[in-house]
Amino acid sequence: MLYITYYFGELFDVKLAWESLPFVLSGLPMTLLVSIVSMLIGLMLGMFLALARTSKNIVINIPARIYISFMRGTPILVFLFILYFGLPVFGIKLSALVAACLGFGLNSAAYIAEINRSALNSVDQGQWEAARALSLSKQQTLIGIIFPQAARIAVPPLTNVFLDIVKATSLAAVITVPELFQKAQIVAGREYDSMTLYILVALIYWPICSMIEWLQEKLEKRLSQFV
């Protein structure tokens, strides 16, 4: 037992973790900002892509398919490097924050598009027929009937996308965004104790993601009225 306690003490320095906590947490607002802005970009673009993906018009269907395939088939880290380090070659210079938000937002839009497309297609076709019988326009049908039912189906996978974005923001450290992981790396480099700081960051991400999961359950119950 004493050996285990000693080994854990060597692995995780509680005193260092406690003293470093305020500095590491100073990166939390940036982590949340990048996560929320990226998700909003992904949701807006993802809905447009989903509608384009289901359209019979090849002028918008084919580009949507190519975009989704490209974003799902390329590493987000590579895309971040293209935005932050590559675009300046063409005279386009983005701040680290803007590059991170765009990178995560544009990448997540591809996954969100497929989730939305699947959710929209899962709504019974009888809903469309009933709406036509009531002389509702396509826009009225989508907004008033289809979207609310599809939203209930899409909430769990969309939450997973948001969780992935929150955790993936740690990659923004490589383009100097001062988020949680970047703050932890600064302390780790100064104190020569990477393991303690990495475990500390993991322990910070865990309750954040747990809170998002709790909100997901609340939202699912709220949307259950559309069953």
CSV table of C-alpha atoms in Angstrom, one decimal:
chain,number,residue,atom,x,y,z
A,1,MET,CA,0.0,0.0,0.0
A,2,LEU,CA,2.8,2.4,0.9
A,3,TYR,CA,4.5,1.5,-2.4
A,4,ILE,CA,1.3,2.4,-4.3
A,5,THR,CA,1.0,5.7,-2.5
A,6,TYR,CA,4.7,6.5,-3.2
A,7,TYR,CA,4.3,5.6,-6.8
A,8,PHE,CA,1.2,7.7,-7.2
A,9,GLY,CA,3.0,10.6,-5.5
A,10,GLU,CA,5.8,10.3,-8.1
A,11,LEU,CA,3.2,10.2,-10.9
A,12,PHE,CA,1.0,13.1,-9.8
A,13,ASP,CA,2.3,15.9,-7.6
A,14,VAL,CA,-0.8,17.1,-5.7
A,15,LYS,CA,1.0,20.2,-4.4
A,16,LEU,CA,2.1,21.3,-7.9
A,17,ALA,CA,-1.3,20.5,-9.4
A,18,TRP,CA,-3.0,22.7,-6.7
A,19,GLU,CA,-0.6,25.6,-7.2
A,20,SER,CA,-0.9,25.4,-11.0
A,21,LEU,CA,-4.7,25.1,-11.0
A,22,PRO,CA,-5.5,28.9,-11.2
A,23,PHE,CA,-3.1,29.5,-14.0
A,24,VAL,CA,-4.3,26.4,-16.0
A,25,LEU,CA,-8.0,27.4,-15.4
A,26,SER,CA,-7.2,30.8,-16.8
A,27,GLY,CA,-7.3,29.1,-20.2
A,28,LEU,CA,-10.8,27.7,-19.6
A,29,PRO,CA,-12.7,30.8,-21.0
A,30,MET,CA,-10.7,30.5,-24.2
A,31,THR,CA,-11.5,26.7,-24.4
A,32,LEU,CA,-15.2,27.4,-24.0
A,33,LEU,CA,-15.2,30.3,-26.4
A,34,VAL,CA,-13.5,28.3,-29.2
A,35,SER,CA,-15.8,25.3,-28.5
A,36,ILE,CA,-19.1,27.3,-28.5
A,37,VAL,CA,-18.2,29.5,-31.6
A,38,SER,CA,-17.0,26.5,-33.5
A,39,MET,CA,-20.2,24.6,-32.7
A,40,LEU,CA,-22.3,27.5,-33.8
A,41,ILE,CA,-20.4,27.7,-37.1
A,42,GLY,CA,-20.8,23.9,-37.5
A,43,LEU,CA,-24.5,24.0,-36.8
A,44,MET,CA,-25.3,26.8,-39.2
A,45,LEU,CA,-23.1,25.4,-42.0
A,46,GLY,CA,-24.1,21.8,-41.2
A,47,MET,CA,-27.8,22.5,-41.7
A,48,PHE,CA,-27.2,24.1,-45.1
A,49,LEU,CA,-25.0,21.2,-46.1
A,50,ALA,CA,-27.6,18.7,-45.0
A,51,LEU,CA,-30.3,20.3,-47.1
A,52,ALA,CA,-27.9,20.6,-50.0
A,53,ARG,CA,-26.9,16.9,-49.6
A,54,THR,CA,-30.6,15.8,-49.8
A,55,SER,CA,-31.4,18.1,-52.7
A,56,LYS,CA,-31.9,16.6,-56.2
A,57,ASN,CA,-30.1,19.6,-57.7
A,58,ILE,CA,-26.6,18.4,-58.6
A,59,VAL,CA,-25.3,22.0,-58.6
A,60,ILE,CA,-25.5,22.1,-54.8
A,61,ASN,CA,-25.6,18.4,-54.1
A,62,ILE,CA,-22.2,17.5,-55.6
A,63,PRO,CA,-20.3,20.3,-53.9
A,64,ALA,CA,-21.9,19.4,-50.6
A,65,ARG,CA,-20.8,15.8,-51.0
A,66,ILE,CA,-17.3,16.8,-51.9
A,67,TYR,CA,-17.0,19.2,-49.0
A,68,ILE,CA,-18.3,16.6,-46.5
A,69,SER,CA,-16.0,13.9,-47.9
A,70,PHE,CA,-12.9,16.2,-47.7
A,71,MET,CA,-13.5,17.4,-44.2
A,72,ARG,CA,-14.2,13.9,-42.9
A,73,GLY,CA,-11.2,12.5,-44.7
A,74,THR,CA,-8.6,15.0,-43.5
A,75,PRO,CA,-7.0,15.5,-40.0
A,76,ILE,CA,-8.2,18.6,-38.2
A,77,LEU,CA,-4.7,19.3,-37.2
A,78,VAL,CA,-3.6,19.6,-40.8
A,79,PHE,CA,-6.5,21.9,-41.5
A,80,LEU,CA,-5.5,24.1,-38.6
A,81,PHE,CA,-2.0,24.4,-40.0
A,82,ILE,CA,-3.4,25.3,-43.4
A,83,LEU,CA,-5.5,28.1,-42.0
A,84,TYR,CA,-2.9,29.5,-39.6
A,85,PHE,CA,0.4,28.8,-41.4
A,86,GLY,CA,-0.6,28.2,-45.0
A,87,LEU,CA,-3.0,31.1,-45.8
A,88,PRO,CA,-0.4,33.8,-45.0
A,89,VAL,CA,1.4,32.6,-48.2
A,90,PHE,CA,-1.6,34.0,-50.1
A,91,GLY,CA,-1.7,37.2,-48.1
A,92,ILE,CA,-4.5,36.0,-45.8
A,93,LYS,CA,-3.4,36.2,-42.1
A,94,LEU,CA,-5.8,34.9,-39.5
A,95,SER,CA,-5.3,35.3,-35.7
A,96,ALA,CA,-4.8,32.0,-33.8
A,97,LEU,CA,-8.3,32.4,-32.3
A,98,VAL,CA,-10.1,32.9,-35.6
A,99,ALA,CA,-8.1,30.1,-37.2
A,100,ALA,CA,-9.1,27.7,-34.4
A,101,CYS,CA,-12.8,28.7,-34.5
A,102,LEU,CA,-12.9,28.4,-38.3
A,103,GLY,CA,-10.9,25.2,-38.3
A,104,PHE,CA,-13.1,23.3,-35.8
A,105,GLY,CA,-16.3,24.9,-37.1
A,106,LEU,CA,-15.7,24.0,-40.8
A,107,ASN,CA,-14.6,20.5,-39.9
A,108,SER,CA,-17.4,19.8,-37.5
A,109,ALA,CA,-20.0,21.0,-40.1
A,110,ALA,CA,-19.3,17.9,-42.2
A,111,TYR,CA,-20.2,15.6,-39.3
A,112,ILE,CA,-23.2,17.7,-38.3
A,113,ALA,CA,-24.4,17.7,-41.9
A,114,GLU,CA,-24.6,13.9,-41.9
A,115,ILE,CA,-26.3,13.8,-38.5
A,116,ASN,CA,-28.9,16.4,-39.7
A,117,ARG,CA,-29.4,14.6,-43.0
A,118,SER,CA,-30.0,11.3,-41.2
A,119,ALA,CA,-32.3,12.9,-38.6
A,120,LEU,CA,-34.4,14.6,-41.3
A,121,ASN,CA,-34.7,11.4,-43.3
A,122,SER,CA,-35.8,9.5,-40.2
A,123,VAL,CA,-38.9,11.6,-39.8
A,124,ASP,CA,-41.9,9.7,-41.2
A,125,GLN,CA,-42.8,10.6,-44.8
A,126,GLY,CA,-46.4,10.7,-43.7
A,127,GLN,CA,-45.6,14.0,-41.9
A,128,TRP,CA,-44.8,15.6,-45.3
A,129,GLU,CA,-48.0,14.2,-46.8
A,130,ALA,CA,-50.1,15.5,-43.9
A,131,ALA,CA,-48.5,18.9,-44.3
A,132,ARG,CA,-49.2,19.0,-48.1
A,133,ALA,CA,-52.8,18.0,-47.3
A,134,LEU,CA,-53.0,21.1,-45.0
A,135,SER,CA,-51.6,23.2,-47.9
A,136,LEU,CA,-48.5,24.1,-45.9
A,137,SER,CA,-45.4,25.3,-47.8
A,138,LYS,CA,-42.2,23.4,-47.8
A,139,GLN,CA,-40.6,26.0,-45.5
A,140,GLN,CA,-43.6,25.9,-43.1
A,141,THR,CA,-43.4,22.1,-43.0
A,142,LEU,CA,-39.6,22.1,-42.3
A,143,ILE,CA,-39.7,24.7,-39.6
A,144,GLY,CA,-43.0,23.8,-37.9
A,145,ILE,CA,-43.1,20.0,-38.3
A,146,ILE,CA,-40.0,18.3,-39.5
A,147,PHE,CA,-37.2,20.2,-37.7
A,148,PRO,CA,-38.7,19.8,-34.2
A,149,GLN,CA,-39.0,16.0,-34.6
A,150,ALA,CA,-35.6,15.7,-36.3
A,151,ALA,CA,-34.0,17.8,-33.5
A,152,ARG,CA,-35.0,15.2,-30.9
A,153,ILE,CA,-33.3,12.5,-32.9
A,154,ALA,CA,-30.2,14.6,-33.6
A,155,VAL,CA,-29.5,15.8,-30.1
A,156,PRO,CA,-27.4,12.8,-28.8
A,157,PRO,CA,-25.1,12.6,-31.8
A,158,LEU,CA,-24.8,16.4,-32.0
A,159,THR,CA,-23.8,16.4,-28.3
A,160,ASN,CA,-21.1,13.9,-29.2
A,161,VAL,CA,-19.8,16.3,-31.8
A,162,PHE,CA,-19.7,19.1,-29.3
A,163,LEU,CA,-17.9,16.9,-26.8
A,164,ASP,CA,-15.3,16.1,-29.5
A,165,ILE,CA,-14.9,19.8,-30.2
A,166,VAL,CA,-14.4,20.6,-26.6
A,167,LYS,CA,-11.7,18.0,-26.2
A,168,ALA,CA,-10.2,18.8,-29.7
A,169,THR,CA,-9.6,22.4,-28.6
A,170,SER,CA,-6.4,21.1,-27.0
A,171,LEU,CA,-5.0,20.9,-30.5
A,172,ALA,CA,-5.3,24.7,-30.8
A,173,ALA,CA,-2.3,24.9,-28.5
A,174,VAL,CA,-0.1,24.1,-31.5
A,175,ILE,CA,-1.1,27.4,-33.1
A,176,THR,CA,-0.6,29.3,-29.8
A,177,VAL,CA,-4.3,29.7,-28.7
A,178,PRO,CA,-4.0,30.2,-24.9
A,179,GLU,CA,-6.5,27.5,-23.9
A,180,LEU,CA,-6.4,24.9,-21.1
A,181,PHE,CA,-3.8,22.6,-22.6
A,182,GLN,CA,-1.5,25.4,-23.8
A,183,LYS,CA,-1.5,26.8,-20.2
A,184,ALA,CA,-0.7,23.3,-18.9
A,185,GLN,CA,2.2,23.0,-21.3
A,186,ILE,CA,3.7,26.2,-20.1
A,187,VAL,CA,3.7,25.0,-16.5
A,188,ALA,CA,4.9,21.5,-17.5
A,189,GLY,CA,7.9,23.1,-19.4
A,190,ARG,CA,8.8,25.3,-16.4
A,191,GLU,CA,8.4,22.6,-13.7
A,192,TYR,CA,9.7,19.6,-15.7
A,193,ASP,CA,6.6,17.6,-14.6
A,194,SER,CA,4.5,16.9,-17.7
A,195,MET,CA,2.6,14.0,-16.2
A,196,THR,CA,1.1,16.0,-13.3
A,197,LEU,CA,-0.1,18.8,-15.6
A,198,TYR,CA,-1.5,16.4,-18.2
A,199,ILE,CA,-3.5,14.5,-15.5
A,200,LEU,CA,-4.7,17.8,-14.2
A,201,VAL,CA,-5.9,18.9,-17.6
A,202,ALA,CA,-7.7,15.6,-18.0
A,203,LEU,CA,-9.4,16.1,-14.6
A,204,ILE,CA,-10.6,19.5,-15.7
A,205,TYR,CA,-12.0,18.3,-19.0
A,206,TRP,CA,-13.9,15.5,-17.3
A,207,PRO,CA,-16.4,17.6,-15.3
A,208,ILE,CA,-16.9,20.0,-18.2
A,209,CYS,CA,-17.9,17.1,-20.5
A,210,SER,CA,-20.0,15.6,-17.8
A,211,MET,CA,-21.9,18.9,-17.5
A,212,ILE,CA,-22.5,18.9,-21.2
A,213,GLU,CA,-23.9,15.3,-21.0
A,214,TRP,CA,-26.2,16.4,-18.2
A,215,LEU,CA,-27.5,19.3,-20.4
A,216,GLN,CA,-28.0,16.8,-23.2
A,217,GLU,CA,-30.3,14.7,-21.0
A,218,LYS,CA,-32.3,17.8,-20.0
A,219,LEU,CA,-32.7,18.8,-23.6
A,220,GLU,CA,-33.8,15.4,-24.7
A,221,LYS,CA,-36.5,15.4,-22.1
A,222,ARG,CA,-37.6,18.8,-23.3
A,223,LEU,CA,-37.8,17.7,-26.9
A,224,SER,CA,-39.6,14.4,-26.0
A,225,GLN,CA,-42.9,16.3,-26.3
A,226,PHE,CA,-42.5,16.1,-30.1
A,227,VAL,CA,-42.6,12.3,-30.0
